[in-house]
């Protein structure tokens, strides 16, 4: 198999009470596993098997919907688990903090814009903080698309992503997506987001 489901880098209950253990277990072991398995099926026997996921996404317009949906789902969740941690939250420091202040005015303004991107994404999708031509930008994508895809309206390297599919929050928050989005800021692994920022700029 070309792509492997990464292990969750913490226990299922590590993000309690903000994201509950059962949601994490189902989300990782079933949803992310299904994207990974279905990506491998979609690329079996093709040249894509020897490519990186980033390179596949960069030319996604050339590939069938199964590669787009499952390749996006594979990449997006790989990133998602790593930008959260037990006892996360707080505020970023250093170059990332300075870049956020410069781009948005303050961390609170970033949160407002990011949550708005998630709230206004109709149906299923993702809210993103990306580095686009050296600048921090907030955007969102539908379904399992992301900003590495050549078909994305706004392109750039994701450094923070929030899954706003109902499967990410429905058990605990039901229809209250804004409550889930507010809780998300309490689990962010800012050191990891800062490392992604350093790599992307
Ligand atoms: Mn998901």
XYZ file of N, CA and C and ligand atoms in Angstrom:
604
model
N 0.836 -1.208 0.000
C 0.000 0.000 0.000
C 0.871 1.258 0.000
N 0.488 2.193 -0.799
C 1.310 3.389 -0.950
C 1.242 4.305 0.269
N 0.052 4.507 0.809
C -0.087 5.448 1.925
C -0.575 4.728 3.179
N -0.046 5.169 4.317
C -0.357 4.522 5.586
C -1.073 5.468 6.517
N -2.093 4.970 7.188
C -2.785 5.750 8.215
C -1.814 6.012 9.363
N -1.514 7.293 9.667
C -0.615 7.547 10.787
C -1.330 7.301 12.110
N -0.570 6.877 13.108
C -1.164 6.708 14.440
C -1.543 8.082 14.982
N -2.629 8.136 15.741
C -2.972 9.379 16.428
C -1.845 9.677 17.418
N -1.295 10.919 17.420
C -0.121 11.195 18.260
C -0.428 11.412 19.739
N -1.635 11.046 20.177
C -2.025 11.140 21.601
C -3.216 10.202 21.797
N -3.624 10.043 23.069
C -4.749 9.152 23.376
C -6.063 9.751 22.858
N -7.044 8.872 22.648
C -8.345 9.348 22.160
C -8.947 10.418 23.088
N -8.680 10.286 24.392
C -9.312 11.220 25.346
C -8.424 12.432 25.665
N -7.326 12.599 24.935
C -6.360 13.668 25.260
C -6.954 15.063 25.106
N -7.939 15.196 24.230
C -8.465 16.536 23.931
C -9.754 16.836 24.701
N -10.137 15.913 25.605
C -11.303 16.157 26.468
C -11.025 17.382 27.332
N -12.026 18.178 27.686
C -13.440 18.011 27.353
C -13.813 18.692 26.020
N -12.821 19.244 25.339
C -13.131 20.071 24.163
C -13.550 19.216 22.967
N -12.814 18.123 22.749
C -13.203 17.148 21.727
C -13.216 15.787 22.424
N -14.358 15.129 22.387
C -14.555 13.914 23.183
C -13.870 12.699 22.574
N -13.584 11.718 23.454
C -12.810 10.535 23.071
C -13.499 9.708 21.988
N -14.820 9.537 22.086
C -15.513 8.699 21.092
C -15.450 9.339 19.706
N -15.607 10.660 19.665
C -15.481 11.358 18.378
C -14.090 11.143 17.794
N -13.065 11.269 18.637
C -11.691 11.098 18.143
C -11.454 9.682 17.638
N -11.982 8.690 18.369
C -11.774 7.300 17.970
C -12.437 7.007 16.616
N -13.691 7.428 16.484
C -14.409 7.179 15.227
C -13.769 7.971 14.086
N -13.387 9.208 14.404
C -12.845 10.103 13.372
C -11.528 9.550 12.826
N -10.656 9.109 13.710
C -9.363 8.574 13.271
C -9.482 7.143 12.734
N -10.054 6.263 13.532
C -10.013 4.829 13.201
C -10.962 4.456 12.060
N -12.030 5.239 11.872
C -12.974 4.897 10.796
C -12.892 5.894 9.637
N -13.086 7.181 9.924
C -13.118 8.143 8.805
C -11.740 8.281 8.148
N -10.713 8.578 8.947
C -9.388 8.768 8.348
C -8.892 7.455 7.727
N -9.183 6.346 8.376
C -8.788 5.049 7.815
C -9.466 4.815 6.463
N -10.746 5.182 6.367
C -11.473 4.983 5.107
C -10.880 5.842 3.992
N -10.537 7.103 4.303
C -9.909 7.952 3.279
C -8.590 7.324 2.817
N -7.822 6.816 3.766
C -6.517 6.234 3.442
C -6.690 4.980 2.585
N -7.578 4.086 3.023
C -7.811 2.841 2.276
C -8.334 3.136 0.867
N -9.258 4.092 0.794
C -9.870 4.385 -0.509
C -8.918 5.141 -1.439
N -8.009 5.931 -0.861
C -6.959 6.555 -1.673
C -6.085 5.466 -2.282
N -5.683 4.507 -1.445
C -4.825 3.432 -1.953
C -5.511 2.628 -3.044
N -6.810 2.386 -2.875
C -7.563 1.673 -3.929
C -7.609 2.505 -5.210
N -7.812 3.824 -5.043
C -7.985 4.697 -6.210
C -6.703 4.831 -7.035
N -5.548 4.666 -6.388
C -4.281 4.851 -7.112
C -3.583 3.533 -7.421
N -4.182 2.419 -7.004
C -3.534 1.106 -7.176
C -3.181 0.867 -8.647
N -1.938 0.497 -8.875
C -1.505 0.172 -10.228
C -1.221 1.373 -11.106
N -1.266 2.580 -10.541
C -0.967 3.785 -11.330
C 0.361 4.392 -10.857
N 0.831 5.366 -11.633
C 2.099 6.033 -11.302
C 1.987 6.840 -10.006
N 0.754 7.133 -9.592
C 0.565 7.924 -8.373
C 1.070 7.202 -7.131
N 1.179 5.883 -7.225
C 1.639 5.100 -6.072
C 3.034 5.502 -5.606
N 3.829 6.024 -6.524
C 5.196 6.375 -6.132
C 5.364 7.874 -5.903
N 4.247 8.628 -5.913
C 4.331 10.079 -5.710
C 4.019 10.454 -4.268
N 4.476 11.653 -3.848
C 4.085 12.152 -2.525
C 2.653 12.655 -2.617
N 1.995 12.704 -1.475
C 0.617 13.188 -1.482
C 0.577 14.661 -1.914
N 1.578 15.439 -1.515
C 1.613 16.860 -1.915
C 1.678 16.999 -3.435
N 2.493 16.161 -4.083
C 2.625 16.241 -5.543
C 1.352 15.769 -6.250
N 0.681 14.791 -5.668
C -0.605 14.347 -6.241
C -1.626 15.482 -6.155
N -1.690 16.139 -4.981
C -2.683 17.202 -4.780
C -2.418 18.396 -5.701
N -1.147 18.667 -5.974
C -0.781 19.822 -6.808
C -1.285 19.682 -8.242
N -1.591 18.433 -8.668
C -2.098 18.193 -10.030
C -3.438 17.468 -9.974
N -4.235 17.778 -8.954
C -5.438 16.980 -8.689
C -6.457 17.094 -9.815
N -6.418 18.195 -10.576
C -7.384 18.356 -11.678
C -7.226 17.271 -12.749
N -6.060 16.609 -12.766
C -5.817 15.560 -13.765
C -6.385 14.206 -13.347
N -6.820 14.107 -12.083
C -7.146 12.792 -11.530
C -8.635 12.652 -11.233
N -9.121 11.394 -11.125
C -10.543 11.165 -10.859
C -10.971 11.670 -9.477
N -12.290 11.803 -9.316
C -12.850 12.314 -8.069
C -12.426 11.483 -6.854
N -12.254 10.189 -7.037
C -11.864 9.331 -5.921
C -10.501 9.696 -5.360
N -9.603 10.143 -6.233
C -8.271 10.566 -5.773
C -8.381 11.920 -5.069
N -9.200 12.803 -5.640
C -9.391 14.134 -5.045
C -9.999 14.026 -3.642
N -11.092 13.273 -3.519
C -11.797 13.190 -2.240
C -10.978 12.461 -1.181
N -10.397 11.344 -1.552
C -9.687 10.529 -0.569
C -8.259 11.002 -0.343
N -7.631 11.552 -1.387
C -6.296 12.127 -1.212
C -6.364 13.364 -0.330
N -7.398 14.177 -0.552
C -7.607 15.333 0.317
C -7.895 14.895 1.744
N -8.771 13.917 1.890
C -9.113 13.423 3.235
C -7.895 12.853 3.951
N -7.049 12.145 3.219
C -5.824 11.590 3.809
C -4.911 12.716 4.298
N -4.616 13.674 3.429
C -3.704 14.766 3.785
C -4.289 15.639 4.903
N -5.558 16.026 4.764
C -6.159 16.976 5.696
C -6.156 16.445 7.130
N -6.499 15.159 7.282
C -6.531 14.598 8.636
C -5.124 14.368 9.179
N -4.166 14.019 8.324
C -2.767 13.922 8.779
C -2.353 15.225 9.463
N -2.698 16.347 8.814
C -2.352 17.662 9.369
C -3.160 17.947 10.634
N -4.456 17.656 10.565
C -5.386 18.008 11.648
C -4.935 17.435 12.996
N -4.574 16.136 13.025
C -4.184 15.533 14.319
C -2.971 16.236 14.899
N -2.059 16.674 14.038
C -0.797 17.220 14.557
C -0.923 18.658 15.037
N -1.958 19.376 14.624
C -2.092 20.768 15.083
C -2.906 20.857 16.360
N -3.197 19.691 16.966
C -3.877 19.671 18.259
C -3.025 18.881 19.245
N -3.223 19.140 20.543
C -2.523 18.360 21.569
C -3.245 18.496 22.905
N -2.880 17.604 23.822
C -3.393 17.682 25.191
C -2.869 18.972 25.829
N -3.701 19.646 26.574
C -3.324 20.912 27.204
C -2.786 21.922 26.190
N -3.422 21.969 25.041
C -3.034 22.939 24.027
C -3.686 24.290 24.271
N -3.774 25.064 23.218
C -4.409 26.379 23.324
C -3.417 27.462 23.693
N -3.920 28.515 24.306
C -3.058 29.647 24.623
C -2.788 30.468 23.382
N -1.584 30.978 23.294
C -1.252 31.879 22.189
C 0.100 31.498 21.599
N 0.286 31.735 20.303
C 1.588 31.485 19.693
C 2.607 32.530 20.153
N 3.880 32.220 19.924
C 4.946 33.157 20.279
C 5.846 33.347 19.051
N 6.834 34.204 19.193
C 7.888 34.315 18.185
C 7.407 34.831 16.842
N 8.026 34.302 15.784
C 7.779 34.795 14.422
C 6.325 34.597 14.014
N 5.716 33.495 14.433
C 4.314 33.249 14.068
C 3.405 34.288 14.713
N 3.639 34.572 15.993
C 2.819 35.582 16.685
C 2.942 36.939 15.994
N 4.159 37.290 15.624
C 4.381 38.573 14.943
C 3.679 38.605 13.587
N 3.731 37.480 12.873
C 3.101 37.412 11.551
C 1.573 37.485 11.670
N 1.018 36.881 12.713
C -0.439 36.944 12.944
C -0.849 38.379 13.243
N -0.093 39.047 14.101
C -0.419 40.450 14.420
C -0.356 41.316 13.170
N 0.658 41.062 12.342
C 0.827 41.858 11.130
C -0.313 41.610 10.133
N -0.692 40.346 9.983
C -1.695 39.999 8.962
C -3.121 40.299 9.409
N -3.407 40.094 10.692
C -4.806 40.160 11.152
C -5.044 41.242 12.199
N -3.993 41.783 12.787
C -4.151 42.792 13.838
C -3.951 42.215 15.220
N -4.467 40.984 15.438
C -4.306 40.315 16.735
C -4.732 38.862 16.595
N -4.411 38.057 17.614
C -4.849 36.657 17.618
C -6.374 36.584 17.645
N -7.010 37.470 18.414
C -8.482 37.459 18.474
C -9.095 37.731 17.106
N -8.470 38.629 16.343
C -8.984 38.929 14.999
C -8.802 37.726 14.070
N -7.672 37.018 14.224
C -7.478 35.788 13.446
C -8.580 34.785 13.778
N -8.825 34.584 15.083
C -9.855 33.622 15.510
C -11.211 33.975 14.905
N -11.519 35.264 14.920
C -12.802 35.732 14.384
C -12.912 35.395 12.892
N -11.850 35.693 12.153
C -11.857 35.457 10.701
C -11.879 33.962 10.382
N -11.108 33.197 11.158
C -11.012 31.742 10.946
C -12.362 31.083 11.261
N -12.964 31.449 12.400
C -14.262 30.876 12.767
C -15.336 31.276 11.757
N -15.225 32.486 11.244
C -16.178 32.921 10.221
C -16.018 32.081 8.947
N -14.768 31.770 8.600
C -14.515 30.914 7.428
C -15.144 29.539 7.634
N -15.042 29.006 8.861
C -15.650 27.704 9.158
C -17.165 27.765 9.187
N -17.699 28.848 9.750
C -19.153 28.970 9.908
C -19.851 29.172 8.574
N -19.171 29.838 7.643
C -19.807 30.157 6.372
C -19.518 29.104 5.297
N -18.758 28.082 5.644
C -18.531 26.963 4.720
C -19.773 26.079 4.776
N -20.651 26.195 3.801
C -21.912 25.464 3.798
C -21.664 23.975 3.621
N -22.345 23.155 4.427
C -22.171 21.714 4.323
C -20.872 21.297 4.975
N -20.046 20.521 4.260
C -18.827 19.967 4.829
C -17.597 20.626 4.229
N -16.560 20.751 5.033
C -15.325 21.321 4.512
C -14.335 21.625 5.604
N -13.412 22.521 5.299
C -12.320 22.858 6.199
C -12.076 24.366 6.214
N -11.727 24.878 7.384
C -11.198 26.236 7.511
C -9.680 26.128 7.609
N -8.999 27.084 6.992
C -7.531 27.002 6.899
C -6.852 28.320 7.260
N -5.693 28.188 7.894
C -4.709 29.267 7.953
C -3.552 28.775 7.085
N -3.232 29.540 6.049
C -2.216 29.092 5.091
C -1.156 30.175 4.902
N -0.024 29.752 4.367
C 0.983 30.701 3.898
C 0.856 30.745 2.378
N 0.475 31.932 1.879
C 0.245 32.122 0.454
C 1.151 33.246 -0.021
N 2.109 32.910 -0.863
C 3.101 33.892 -1.343
C 3.726 34.661 -0.189
N 4.053 33.938 0.866
C 4.747 34.531 2.012
C 3.840 35.156 3.058
N 2.538 35.281 2.738
C 1.614 35.932 3.668
C 0.679 34.934 4.342
N 0.284 35.231 5.580
C -0.732 34.430 6.261
C -2.112 34.815 5.730
N -2.896 33.817 5.377
C -4.224 34.038 4.800
C -5.191 33.029 5.415
N -6.405 33.470 5.720
C -7.478 32.572 6.160
C -8.394 32.284 4.975
N -8.745 31.016 4.807
C -9.659 30.646 3.727
C -10.397 29.375 4.135
N -11.249 28.866 3.256
C -11.902 27.587 3.504
C -12.063 26.861 2.178
N -12.281 25.542 2.282
C -12.488 24.721 1.080
C -13.667 23.786 1.332
N -14.353 23.359 0.263
C -15.451 22.403 0.428
C -14.943 20.964 0.527
N -15.785 20.125 1.108
C -15.547 18.669 1.127
C -14.153 18.356 1.670
N -13.347 17.547 0.947
C -11.978 17.270 1.408
C -10.948 17.993 0.543
N -11.358 19.047 -0.119
C -10.387 19.844 -0.865
C -9.447 20.563 0.105
N -8.335 21.045 -0.406
C -7.437 21.879 0.397
C -6.676 22.825 -0.526
N -5.882 23.682 0.089
C -5.261 24.780 -0.667
C -3.985 24.369 -1.384
N -3.613 23.079 -1.288
C -2.505 22.575 -2.109
C -2.996 22.175 -3.497
N -4.316 22.016 -3.638
C -4.871 21.528 -4.905
C -4.852 22.616 -5.971
N -4.548 22.214 -7.193
C -4.497 23.190 -8.293
C -5.866 23.790 -8.581
N -6.933 23.150 -8.111
C -8.287 23.652 -8.351
C -8.751 24.608 -7.251
N -7.934 24.813 -6.201
C -8.359 25.657 -5.071
C -8.454 27.121 -5.499
N -9.476 27.821 -5.004
C -9.635 29.252 -5.304
C -8.472 30.052 -4.722
N -8.093 29.718 -3.487
C -6.973 30.372 -2.819
C -5.941 29.282 -2.546
N -4.722 29.469 -3.061
C -3.707 28.431 -2.938
C -2.632 28.821 -1.944
N -2.069 27.824 -1.286
C -0.989 28.063 -0.341
C -0.767 26.829 0.509
N 0.206 26.938 1.414
C 0.586 25.795 2.253
C -0.174 25.889 3.579
N -1.015 24.893 3.893
C -1.755 24.935 5.160
C -0.826 24.797 6.371
N -1.023 25.649 7.390
C -0.285 25.472 8.648
C -1.232 25.188 9.814
N -2.533 25.458 9.604
C -3.555 25.129 10.608
C -4.841 24.815 9.856
N -5.463 23.700 10.182
C -6.717 23.331 9.540
C -7.733 22.901 10.576
N -8.980 23.270 10.347
C -10.068 22.843 11.234
C -11.128 22.124 10.406
N -11.373 20.890 10.768
C -12.368 20.056 10.107
C -13.752 20.522 10.555
N -14.589 20.986 9.615
C -15.944 21.384 9.999
C -17.006 20.431 9.424
N -16.588 19.208 9.095
C -17.572 18.166 8.791
C -18.326 17.844 10.080
N -19.594 17.483 9.971
C -20.358 17.129 11.186
C -19.705 15.971 11.943
N -19.021 15.054 11.229
C -18.416 13.912 11.936
C -17.330 14.368 12.914
N -16.855 15.600 12.770
C -15.810 16.116 13.665
C -16.368 16.604 14.997
N -17.691 16.815 15.066
C -18.231 17.439 16.288
C -19.627 17.005 16.693
N -20.335 16.232 15.858
C -21.770 16.051 16.071
C -22.127 15.330 17.373
N -21.327 14.353 17.791
C -21.656 13.584 18.997
C -21.727 14.476 20.232
N -20.804 15.426 20.341
C -20.754 16.289 21.519
C -21.524 17.593 21.312
N -21.434 18.148 20.116
C -21.976 19.500 19.908
C -23.247 19.520 19.056
N -23.672 18.352 18.534
C -24.821 18.261 17.629
C -24.711 19.321 16.534
N -25.738 20.165 16.393
C -25.735 21.141 15.301
C -24.973 22.418 15.630
N -24.350 22.481 16.799
C -23.752 23.747 17.252
C -22.296 23.876 16.792
N -22.111 24.021 15.494
C -20.756 24.145 14.945
C -19.969 25.278 15.605
N -20.578 26.439 15.879
C -19.804 27.523 16.516
C -19.222 27.142 17.883
N -19.934 26.313 18.656
C -19.400 25.900 19.964
C -18.157 25.031 19.782
N -18.201 24.129 18.811
C -17.039 23.294 18.472
C -15.877 24.169 18.007
N -16.162 25.153 17.181
C -15.087 26.001 16.652
C -14.437 26.809 17.776
N -15.243 27.279 18.713
C -14.664 28.002 19.852
C -13.801 27.083 20.699
N -14.259 25.832 20.887
C -13.514 24.867 21.703
C -12.189 24.483 21.047
N -12.149 24.482 19.725
C -10.953 24.091 18.970
C -9.726 24.900 19.402
N -9.920 26.182 19.713
C -8.775 27.035 20.090
C -8.138 26.600 21.406
N -8.855 25.787 22.192
C -8.316 25.297 23.466
C -7.427 24.073 23.314
N -7.346 23.519 22.118
C -6.537 22.313 21.915
C -5.425 22.524 20.877
N -5.254 23.738 20.399
C -4.262 23.951 19.338
C -2.832 23.780 19.859
N -2.045 23.093 19.056
C -0.619 22.885 19.323
C 0.151 23.992 18.581
N 0.318 25.122 19.252
C 0.913 26.283 18.571
C 2.370 26.052 18.192
N 3.084 25.220 18.980
C 4.489 24.929 18.610
C 4.545 24.244 17.253
N 3.603 23.332 17.014
C 3.576 22.633 15.726
C 3.163 23.589 14.602
N 2.173 24.426 14.876
C 1.746 25.387 13.843
C 2.917 26.321 13.504
N 3.667 26.738 14.518
C 4.842 27.596 14.296
C 5.902 26.876 13.467
N 6.073 25.580 13.710
C 7.050 24.803 12.923
C 6.591 24.718 11.463
N 5.296 24.507 11.247
C 4.776 24.482 9.869
C 4.952 25.859 9.210
N 4.774 26.907 10.000
C 4.953 28.270 9.456
C 6.394 28.478 9.001
N 7.331 28.064 9.836
C 8.759 28.209 9.480
C 9.088 27.450 8.198
N 8.487 26.252 8.045
C 8.757 25.450 6.844
C 8.136 26.077 5.591
N 6.995 26.764 5.791
C 6.203 27.204 4.631
C 6.614 28.573 4.105
N 7.184 29.401 4.958
C 7.406 30.802 4.515
C 8.671 30.950 3.676
Mn -12.905 14.573 9.266
